[in-house]
Tab-separated table of C-alpha atoms in Angstrom:
chain	number	residue	atom	x	y	z
A	1	MET	CA	-15.786	260.134	-28.909
A	2	SER	CA	-15.059	261.385	-32.418
A	3	ASP	CA	-11.763	261.190	-34.275
A	4	LEU	CA	-11.238	264.314	-36.387
A	5	VAL	CA	-8.347	265.738	-38.403
A	6	PHE	CA	-7.683	269.449	-38.944
A	7	ASP	CA	-5.535	270.751	-41.803
A	8	LEU	CA	-3.428	273.832	-41.012
A	9	PRO	CA	-2.127	276.401	-43.524
A	10	ASP	CA	1.457	275.102	-43.174
A	11	GLY	CA	0.394	271.661	-44.398
A	12	THR	CA	0.270	270.079	-40.944
A	13	ALA	CA	-2.581	267.657	-40.263
A	14	VAL	CA	-3.593	267.638	-36.589
A	15	PRO	CA	-5.576	264.608	-35.361
A	16	VAL	CA	-7.923	265.198	-32.426
A	17	THR	CA	-9.993	262.670	-30.504
A	18	VAL	CA	-12.946	264.666	-29.188
A	19	THR	CA	-13.681	263.670	-25.590
A	20	ARG	CA	-15.651	266.766	-24.564
A	21	LEU	CA	-18.004	268.867	-26.685
A	22	LEU	CA	-19.462	272.147	-25.432
A	23	ASN	CA	-21.974	274.455	-27.112
A	24	ALA	CA	-22.094	278.075	-25.971
A	25	GLY	CA	-25.366	279.934	-26.304
A	26	TYR	CA	-26.558	283.549	-26.162
A	27	ALA	CA	-22.911	284.533	-26.394
A	28	GLY	CA	-23.052	287.863	-28.219
A	29	ARG	CA	-20.989	290.754	-26.901
A	30	GLU	CA	-23.730	293.252	-27.719
A	31	GLN	CA	-26.965	292.828	-25.831
A	32	GLU	CA	-29.070	293.774	-28.850
A	33	GLU	CA	-27.512	290.874	-30.770
A	34	VAL	CA	-28.327	288.514	-27.907
A	35	ALA	CA	-31.858	289.898	-27.704
A	36	ALA	CA	-32.340	289.360	-31.457
A	37	HIS	CA	-31.340	285.708	-31.154
A	38	VAL	CA	-33.592	285.231	-28.113
A	39	ALA	CA	-36.435	286.750	-30.161
A	40	GLU	CA	-35.732	284.359	-33.062
A	41	LEU	CA	-35.993	281.407	-30.727
A	42	ALA	CA	-39.071	282.821	-28.997
A	43	GLU	CA	-40.851	282.711	-32.377
A	44	LEU	CA	-40.202	278.973	-32.327
A	45	GLY	CA	-41.537	278.656	-28.766
A	46	VAL	CA	-38.191	278.546	-26.969
A	47	PRO	CA	-38.289	280.304	-23.574
A	48	ALA	CA	-35.631	282.902	-22.795
A	49	PRO	CA	-32.599	281.623	-20.844
A	50	ALA	CA	-32.255	282.320	-17.136
A	51	VAL	CA	-28.677	283.522	-17.588
A	52	THR	CA	-26.437	284.544	-20.471
A	53	PRO	CA	-24.077	283.428	-21.791
A	54	ALA	CA	-25.139	279.797	-21.451
A	55	MET	CA	-23.190	276.570	-21.924
A	56	TYR	CA	-24.553	273.173	-22.979
A	57	PRO	CA	-22.542	269.934	-22.761
A	58	VAL	CA	-23.061	267.797	-25.864
A	59	ALA	CA	-22.240	264.141	-26.488
A	60	PRO	CA	-18.697	264.077	-27.986
A	61	TYR	CA	-19.670	261.674	-30.780
A	62	LEU	CA	-21.810	264.461	-32.264
A	63	ALA	CA	-18.697	266.375	-33.386
A	64	ALA	CA	-18.349	265.497	-37.073
A	65	GLN	CA	-16.682	266.459	-40.345
A	66	VAL	CA	-19.347	265.298	-42.772
A	67	GLY	CA	-21.191	266.316	-45.924
A	68	GLY	CA	-24.607	265.101	-44.779
A	69	VAL	CA	-26.574	265.545	-41.546
A	70	PRO	CA	-29.366	263.028	-40.821
A	71	VAL	CA	-32.542	264.540	-39.349
A	72	GLN	CA	-35.852	263.117	-38.187
A	73	HIS	CA	-38.176	265.820	-39.554
A	74	GLY	CA	-38.326	269.105	-41.447
A	75	ARG	CA	-37.874	271.552	-38.561
A	76	THR	CA	-34.144	271.461	-37.978
A	77	SER	CA	-31.612	274.107	-38.892
A	78	GLY	CA	-27.977	275.070	-38.545
A	79	GLU	CA	-26.229	277.925	-36.778
A	80	ALA	CA	-23.003	279.477	-38.093
A	81	GLU	CA	-20.296	279.508	-35.428
A	82	TRP	CA	-16.582	279.291	-34.780
A	83	ALA	CA	-15.174	276.351	-32.854
A	84	LEU	CA	-12.210	276.281	-30.511
A	85	VAL	CA	-10.354	272.956	-30.669
A	86	VAL	CA	-8.027	272.095	-27.793
A	87	ALA	CA	-5.637	269.784	-29.619
A	88	GLY	CA	-2.997	269.646	-26.870
A	89	PRO	CA	-1.667	271.345	-23.735
A	90	ALA	CA	0.421	274.129	-25.339
A	91	PRO	CA	-0.878	277.543	-26.519
A	92	GLU	CA	-0.015	276.642	-30.112
A	93	ASP	CA	-2.296	273.606	-29.793
A	94	LEU	CA	-5.392	275.823	-29.631
A	95	LEU	CA	-7.051	275.743	-33.053
A	96	LEU	CA	-9.910	277.771	-34.505
A	97	THR	CA	-12.206	276.411	-37.187
A	98	VAL	CA	-15.607	277.064	-38.730
A	99	ALA	CA	-18.633	275.191	-37.391
A	100	CYS	CA	-22.379	274.735	-37.770
A	101	ASP	CA	-24.496	273.552	-34.851
A	102	HIS	CA	-27.432	271.700	-36.427
A	103	THR	CA	-30.323	271.903	-33.995
A	104	ASP	CA	-33.709	270.194	-33.656
A	105	ARG	CA	-36.143	273.100	-33.377
A	106	GLU	CA	-39.101	270.903	-32.420
A	107	LEU	CA	-37.199	269.548	-29.430
A	108	GLU	CA	-35.748	272.949	-28.545
A	109	VAL	CA	-39.066	274.139	-27.122
A	110	HIS	CA	-38.804	271.381	-24.506
A	111	GLY	CA	-35.133	271.930	-23.662
A	112	VAL	CA	-32.214	273.616	-25.419
A	113	ALA	CA	-29.722	271.091	-24.074
A	114	TRP	CA	-31.887	268.251	-25.432
A	115	SER	CA	-32.073	269.866	-28.860
A	116	LYS	CA	-28.297	270.298	-29.009
A	117	ASN	CA	-27.897	266.579	-28.391
A	118	ALA	CA	-30.295	265.666	-31.204
A	119	GLY	CA	-28.125	266.900	-34.090
A	120	LEU	CA	-24.537	267.005	-35.267
A	121	ASP	CA	-22.021	269.766	-34.675
A	122	VAL	CA	-20.434	269.962	-38.116
A	123	LEU	CA	-16.823	271.184	-38.118
A	124	GLY	CA	-14.641	272.374	-40.955
A	125	ARG	CA	-11.610	270.377	-42.027
A	126	GLY	CA	-9.368	273.416	-42.204
A	127	ALA	CA	-8.214	275.305	-39.102
A	128	TRP	CA	-5.910	278.086	-37.948
A	129	ARG	CA	-3.746	278.230	-34.873
A	130	LEU	CA	-5.351	280.693	-32.470
A	131	VAL	CA	-1.986	282.355	-31.753
A	132	ASP	CA	-1.697	283.280	-35.442
A	133	ILE	CA	-5.022	285.141	-35.668
A	134	GLU	CA	-5.902	286.259	-32.151
A	135	ASP	CA	-4.517	289.769	-32.686
A	136	HIS	CA	-7.140	290.461	-35.366
A	137	LEU	CA	-9.836	287.967	-34.410
A	138	ASP	CA	-12.617	290.564	-34.369
A	139	GLU	CA	-12.041	291.264	-38.076
A	140	LEU	CA	-12.843	287.695	-39.129
A	141	HIS	CA	-16.082	287.398	-41.070
A	142	LEU	CA	-18.665	284.663	-40.399
A	143	ARG	CA	-21.307	283.965	-43.056
A	144	ALA	CA	-23.844	281.240	-43.750
A	145	TRP	CA	-25.982	280.404	-46.772
A	146	VAL	CA	-28.967	278.075	-47.111
A	147	ALA	CA	-30.624	276.572	-50.158
A	148	LYS	CA	-33.474	274.330	-51.170
A	149	GLU	CA	-32.494	271.460	-53.446
A	150	ASP	CA	-34.070	273.203	-56.439
A	151	GLY	CA	-33.032	276.777	-55.613
A	152	ALA	CA	-30.120	279.196	-55.351
A	153	GLU	CA	-28.296	279.945	-52.139
A	154	GLN	CA	-29.531	282.695	-49.845
A	155	LEU	CA	-27.374	284.476	-47.276
A	156	ILE	CA	-28.856	283.818	-43.836
A	157	GLN	CA	-26.144	284.949	-41.391
A	158	ASP	CA	-23.512	287.651	-41.790
A	159	ALA	CA	-21.373	289.098	-38.977
A	160	LYS	CA	-17.859	289.837	-37.800
A	161	LEU	CA	-16.488	287.802	-34.898
A	162	ALA	CA	-16.567	291.017	-32.884
A	163	ALA	CA	-20.261	290.206	-32.430
A	164	LEU	CA	-19.418	287.141	-30.312
A	165	LEU	CA	-17.551	286.557	-27.092
A	166	ALA	CA	-13.950	285.746	-27.986
A	167	PRO	CA	-12.237	282.390	-27.414
A	168	ARG	CA	-10.176	284.037	-24.679
A	169	TYR	CA	-13.366	284.675	-22.683
A	170	TRP	CA	-14.106	280.956	-22.609
A	171	LEU	CA	-10.485	280.001	-21.942
A	172	ASP	CA	-10.617	282.142	-18.812
A	173	ALA	CA	-14.178	281.276	-17.754
A	174	LEU	CA	-13.937	277.509	-18.338
A	175	ALA	CA	-10.256	276.838	-17.735
A	176	GLU	CA	-10.899	273.573	-15.878
A	177	LEU	CA	-13.135	272.204	-18.648
A	178	LEU	CA	-11.028	273.123	-21.674
A	179	VAL	CA	-8.623	270.198	-21.503
A	180	PRO	CA	-7.029	268.515	-24.545
A	181	GLY	CA	-9.725	266.780	-26.567
A	182	THR	CA	-12.282	269.532	-25.959
A	183	VAL	CA	-14.180	271.300	-28.736
A	184	LEU	CA	-16.180	274.419	-27.862
A	185	LEU	CA	-18.643	276.029	-30.260
A	186	SER	CA	-19.098	279.769	-29.922
A	187	GLY	CA	-22.809	280.309	-30.093
A	188	THR	CA	-24.271	282.022	-33.126
A	189	VAL	CA	-25.331	285.386	-34.523
A	190	ALA	CA	-28.762	286.580	-35.588
A	191	MET	CA	-30.318	285.226	-38.763
A	192	LEU	CA	-31.347	287.630	-41.496
A	193	PRO	CA	-35.108	288.221	-41.630
A	194	GLY	CA	-37.185	286.642	-44.354
A	195	VAL	CA	-34.890	283.670	-45.053
A	196	ASP	CA	-36.247	280.155	-44.475
A	197	GLN	CA	-33.886	278.433	-42.062
A	198	PHE	CA	-35.514	275.037	-42.671
A	199	ALA	CA	-33.381	274.407	-45.717
A	200	ASP	CA	-31.983	271.410	-47.589
A	201	ARG	CA	-28.390	272.623	-47.679
A	202	TRP	CA	-26.143	274.712	-45.433
A	203	ARG	CA	-22.817	276.336	-46.206
A	204	VAL	CA	-20.734	278.312	-43.706
A	205	GLU	CA	-17.490	280.217	-44.128
A	206	LEU	CA	-15.093	281.987	-41.796
A	207	ALA	CA	-12.912	284.468	-43.685
A	208	ASP	CA	-9.731	286.257	-42.614
A	209	PRO	CA	-9.532	289.577	-44.510
A	210	ARG	CA	-5.901	290.139	-43.553
A	211	ASN	CA	-4.468	287.145	-45.361
A	212	GLY	CA	-7.342	286.366	-47.718
A	213	SER	CA	-7.827	282.816	-46.431
A	214	THR	CA	-11.189	281.188	-45.754
A	215	LEU	CA	-12.364	278.141	-43.809
A	216	GLU	CA	-15.496	276.486	-45.181
A	217	LEU	CA	-17.931	273.666	-44.561
A	218	ALA	CA	-21.019	272.537	-46.431
A	219	TYR	CA	-23.555	269.782	-45.925
A	220	ARG	CA	-26.902	268.414	-47.024
A	221	VAL	CA	-29.814	267.903	-44.628
A	222	GLU	CA	-30.899	264.283	-45.076
A	223	ARG	CA	-34.331	263.145	-43.886
A	224	MET	CA	-34.328	259.701	-42.318
A	225	PRO	CA	-37.118	257.217	-43.139
A	226	GLU	CA	-40.283	257.470	-41.090
A	227	PRO	CA	-40.326	255.189	-38.041
A	228	ILE	CA	-42.393	252.013	-38.139
A	229	GLY	CA	-44.126	250.946	-34.987
């Protein structure tokens, strides 16, 4: 389990003990967007999924609000996403935040579910109540930037939430699983060509153009020492 706290625009701090963590995959509304992501992964040796969208259970302790993500080697990368947080049983307890699913690309070729369990799901500290933004959810803008330690940021992902299946899709499709304490990550959008995803730093933002507010997260990728023995 992970104990997280989400700060809402009204000043409320909502504590959540994560008891179930789910990662959606191949969850674009447009098939060309899904095909682009499948092609990205195919370049890394990941076979195409048997069915889309997909869903991968992840160990709950991997949900984290941190500034550093430990990794075992240099072929890991993030994925910009939104996350649905089920903070309680009422509709107003459904929260939306920004997220980054940091994935082990070496392990991914052997099993996507394994790779999802080899890295953290980094969540933003700020959140919105879903009921407050659901009427214009498709207008929200999801972006991610990467950087080497000695270089400037580069935009690597850039899309509206209209590109992804909406939270309501998952609330209907997985009603029995989305109990209080659940966090569900949306799946991601295609990466921009020519940008090195194996970066030292990741930054992701989810912006609401209607009210001018933005949810952000940022973290460093931290290589662990080499194993001995």
